[in-house]
Tab-separated table of C-alpha atoms in Angstrom:
chain	number	residue	atom	x	y	z
A	134	UNK	CA	0.000	0.030	0.019
A	135	UNK	CA	1.386	3.450	-1.079
A	136	UNK	CA	2.151	6.152	1.620
A	137	UNK	CA	-0.562	8.330	0.257
A	138	UNK	CA	-3.155	5.610	0.921
A	139	UNK	CA	-1.799	4.780	4.344
A	140	UNK	CA	-1.993	8.300	5.375
A	141	UNK	CA	-5.432	8.709	3.918
A	142	UNK	CA	-6.574	5.639	5.967
A	143	UNK	CA	-4.860	7.380	9.109
A	144	UNK	CA	-6.906	10.638	8.394
A	145	UNK	CA	-10.110	8.428	8.162
A	146	UNK	CA	-9.354	6.798	11.407
A	147	UNK	CA	-8.496	9.976	13.176
A	148	UNK	CA	-11.661	11.625	12.080
A	149	UNK	CA	-13.616	8.548	13.166
A	150	UNK	CA	-12.043	8.812	16.625
A	151	UNK	CA	-12.505	12.619	16.965
A	152	UNK	CA	-16.162	12.294	15.800
A	153	UNK	CA	-16.757	9.589	18.360
A	154	UNK	CA	-14.933	11.821	21.016
A	155	UNK	CA	-17.318	14.536	20.135
A	156	UNK	CA	-20.428	12.408	20.565
A	157	UNK	CA	-19.014	10.869	23.735
A	158	UNK	CA	-18.420	14.338	25.330
A	159	UNK	CA	-21.985	15.283	24.594
A	160	UNK	CA	-23.996	12.306	25.185
A	161	UNK	CA	-21.899	10.514	27.984
A	162	UNK	CA	-19.974	13.380	29.734
A	163	UNK	CA	-22.979	15.792	29.318
A	164	UNK	CA	-21.121	18.551	27.536
A	165	UNK	CA	-23.414	20.989	25.692
A	166	UNK	CA	-22.062	21.722	22.367
A	167	UNK	CA	-22.479	25.309	20.853
A	168	UNK	CA	-23.180	26.315	17.240
A	169	UNK	CA	-19.515	26.417	16.436
A	170	UNK	CA	-18.528	23.372	18.187
A	171	UNK	CA	-21.195	21.516	15.987
A	172	UNK	CA	-19.844	23.181	12.901
A	173	UNK	CA	-16.366	21.963	13.844
A	174	UNK	CA	-17.794	18.440	14.306
A	175	UNK	CA	-19.409	18.543	10.945
A	176	UNK	CA	-16.059	19.743	9.470
A	177	UNK	CA	-14.422	16.570	11.197
A	178	UNK	CA	-16.884	14.217	9.762
A	179	UNK	CA	-16.479	15.907	6.330
A	180	UNK	CA	-12.742	15.333	6.588
A	181	UNK	CA	-13.368	11.695	7.239
A	182	UNK	CA	-15.908	11.234	4.548
A	183	UNK	CA	-13.701	13.098	2.024
A	184	UNK	CA	-10.821	10.927	3.032
A	185	UNK	CA	-12.923	7.641	2.278
A	186	UNK	CA	-13.776	9.176	-1.150
A	187	UNK	CA	-10.180	9.880	-1.717
A	188	UNK	CA	-9.251	6.136	-1.196
A	189	UNK	CA	-11.561	5.302	-3.958
A	190	UNK	CA	-10.032	7.865	-6.318
A	191	UNK	CA	-6.498	6.505	-5.940
A	192	UNK	CA	-4.669	6.753	-9.134
A	193	UNK	CA	-3.178	9.612	-11.337
A	194	UNK	CA	-1.505	12.705	-9.983
A	195	UNK	CA	-4.421	14.652	-10.784
A	196	UNK	CA	-6.816	12.335	-8.677
A	197	UNK	CA	-4.566	12.651	-5.763
A	198	UNK	CA	-4.568	16.401	-6.050
A	199	UNK	CA	-8.303	16.329	-6.240
A	200	UNK	CA	-8.339	14.102	-3.044
A	201	UNK	CA	-6.045	16.469	-1.239
A	202	UNK	CA	-8.256	19.358	-2.039
A	203	UNK	CA	-11.373	17.469	-1.018
A	204	UNK	CA	-9.736	16.806	2.380
A	205	UNK	CA	-8.056	20.330	2.716
A	206	UNK	CA	-11.168	22.332	2.205
A	207	UNK	CA	-13.153	21.253	5.308
A	208	UNK	CA	-9.942	21.213	7.231
A	209	UNK	CA	-9.092	24.759	6.420
A	210	UNK	CA	-12.751	25.910	7.163
A	211	UNK	CA	-12.827	23.821	10.435
A	212	UNK	CA	-9.407	25.825	11.512
A	213	UNK	CA	-11.168	29.011	10.604
A	214	UNK	CA	-14.185	28.086	12.860
A	215	UNK	CA	-12.042	27.009	15.794
A	216	UNK	CA	-9.867	30.212	15.637
A	217	UNK	CA	-13.139	32.365	15.537
A	218	UNK	CA	-14.406	30.481	18.563
A	219	UNK	CA	-11.070	30.976	20.281
A	220	UNK	CA	-11.292	34.648	19.664
A	221	UNK	CA	-14.983	34.736	21.137
A	222	UNK	CA	-13.606	32.970	24.288
A	223	UNK	CA	-10.745	35.698	24.574
A	224	UNK	CA	-13.383	38.395	24.878
A	225	UNK	CA	-14.340	39.929	28.234
A	226	UNK	CA	-17.504	38.444	29.786
A	227	UNK	CA	-20.564	39.979	28.006
A	228	UNK	CA	-18.678	41.323	25.259
A	229	UNK	CA	-18.915	38.333	22.908
A	230	UNK	CA	-21.629	38.244	20.359
A	231	UNK	CA	-24.227	35.519	20.398
A	232	UNK	CA	-23.120	32.630	18.369
A	233	UNK	CA	-26.790	32.293	16.708
A	234	UNK	CA	-29.834	30.145	16.780
A	235	UNK	CA	-29.093	26.354	17.595
A	236	UNK	CA	-28.962	24.270	14.401
A	237	UNK	CA	-31.849	22.121	15.531
A	238	UNK	CA	-33.874	25.368	15.359
A	239	UNK	CA	-32.406	26.362	11.907
A	240	UNK	CA	-32.816	22.950	10.306
A	241	UNK	CA	-36.043	21.557	11.844
A	242	UNK	CA	-38.037	21.641	8.718
A	243	UNK	CA	-35.471	19.833	6.517
A	244	UNK	CA	-36.072	16.424	5.086
A	245	UNK	CA	-35.181	13.376	7.349
A	246	UNK	CA	-34.299	15.808	10.176
A	247	UNK	CA	-35.339	13.313	12.980
A	248	UNK	CA	-32.627	10.900	11.655
A	249	UNK	CA	-29.650	13.411	11.727
A	250	UNK	CA	-30.951	15.472	14.458
A	251	UNK	CA	-28.560	14.055	17.053
A	252	UNK	CA	-25.509	15.198	14.961
A	253	UNK	CA	-26.584	18.953	15.237
A	254	UNK	CA	-28.179	18.958	18.748
A	255	UNK	CA	-26.662	21.401	21.138
A	256	UNK	CA	-27.451	24.783	22.823
A	257	UNK	CA	-24.105	25.756	24.355
A	258	UNK	CA	-22.661	29.323	24.461
A	259	UNK	CA	-19.950	29.740	22.060
A	260	UNK	CA	-18.040	32.252	24.319
A	261	UNK	CA	-17.947	29.757	27.153
A	262	UNK	CA	-14.776	27.481	27.085
A	263	UNK	CA	-14.647	23.967	27.773
A	264	UNK	CA	-11.509	22.226	28.535
A	265	UNK	CA	-9.749	18.783	27.908
A	266	UNK	CA	-6.621	18.038	29.746
A	267	UNK	CA	-6.511	21.872	30.551
A	268	UNK	CA	-6.610	22.948	27.017
A	269	UNK	CA	-9.739	24.628	25.357
A	270	UNK	CA	-11.377	22.360	22.956
A	271	UNK	CA	-11.109	24.635	20.084
A	272	UNK	CA	-7.388	24.380	20.311
A	273	UNK	CA	-7.811	20.658	20.016
A	274	UNK	CA	-9.813	21.277	16.776
A	275	UNK	CA	-6.976	23.543	15.478
A	276	UNK	CA	-4.499	20.720	16.304
A	277	UNK	CA	-6.673	18.010	14.630
A	278	UNK	CA	-7.296	20.051	11.388
A	279	UNK	CA	-3.711	21.233	11.188
A	280	UNK	CA	-2.482	17.733	11.601
A	281	UNK	CA	-4.711	16.679	8.764
A	282	UNK	CA	-3.491	19.245	6.590
A	283	UNK	CA	0.141	18.502	7.224
A	284	UNK	CA	-0.247	14.748	6.757
A	285	UNK	CA	-2.300	14.935	3.504
A	286	UNK	CA	-0.025	17.491	1.953
A	287	UNK	CA	3.045	15.586	3.072
A	288	UNK	CA	1.758	12.528	1.434
A	289	UNK	CA	1.006	14.322	-1.652
A	290	UNK	CA	4.321	15.766	-2.042
A	291	UNK	CA	6.001	12.416	-1.229
A	292	UNK	CA	3.854	10.841	-3.988
A	293	UNK	CA	5.186	13.274	-6.340
A	294	UNK	CA	8.767	12.122	-5.838
A	295	UNK	CA	8.314	8.462	-6.774
């Protein structure tokens, strides 16, 4: 198996673990995700799905470049959302703007909502920091998305050299 495929499998596995951790923290530990947290969760899931699609596209350099782009777009967007949330959390209490209506309110009339509603359920405050091992959760998101970007681009560049 080529390095590009191995790293793509690793990204898919990391995404599955990060998604499982997100659901466990919400449904087992009782943490209430905010709108931005849910957006980051959706980007983690998008990276994982994109990685699985990329595994089916294996082949020419053009297909690998398309695959890298498919993985990179949600990862870059996820970094942007996490950094924005970190900025919100750095503001003095009461100075942070509201992060908007919950996704369950925004999307309640969409088809099959009752099936995917547990993915977007959450009413937390974006300006309130939750921590894991003493580090705010958006920092963990930035680390995850940055790692994904570094891995996928490293694998792509290495695949060009062979």
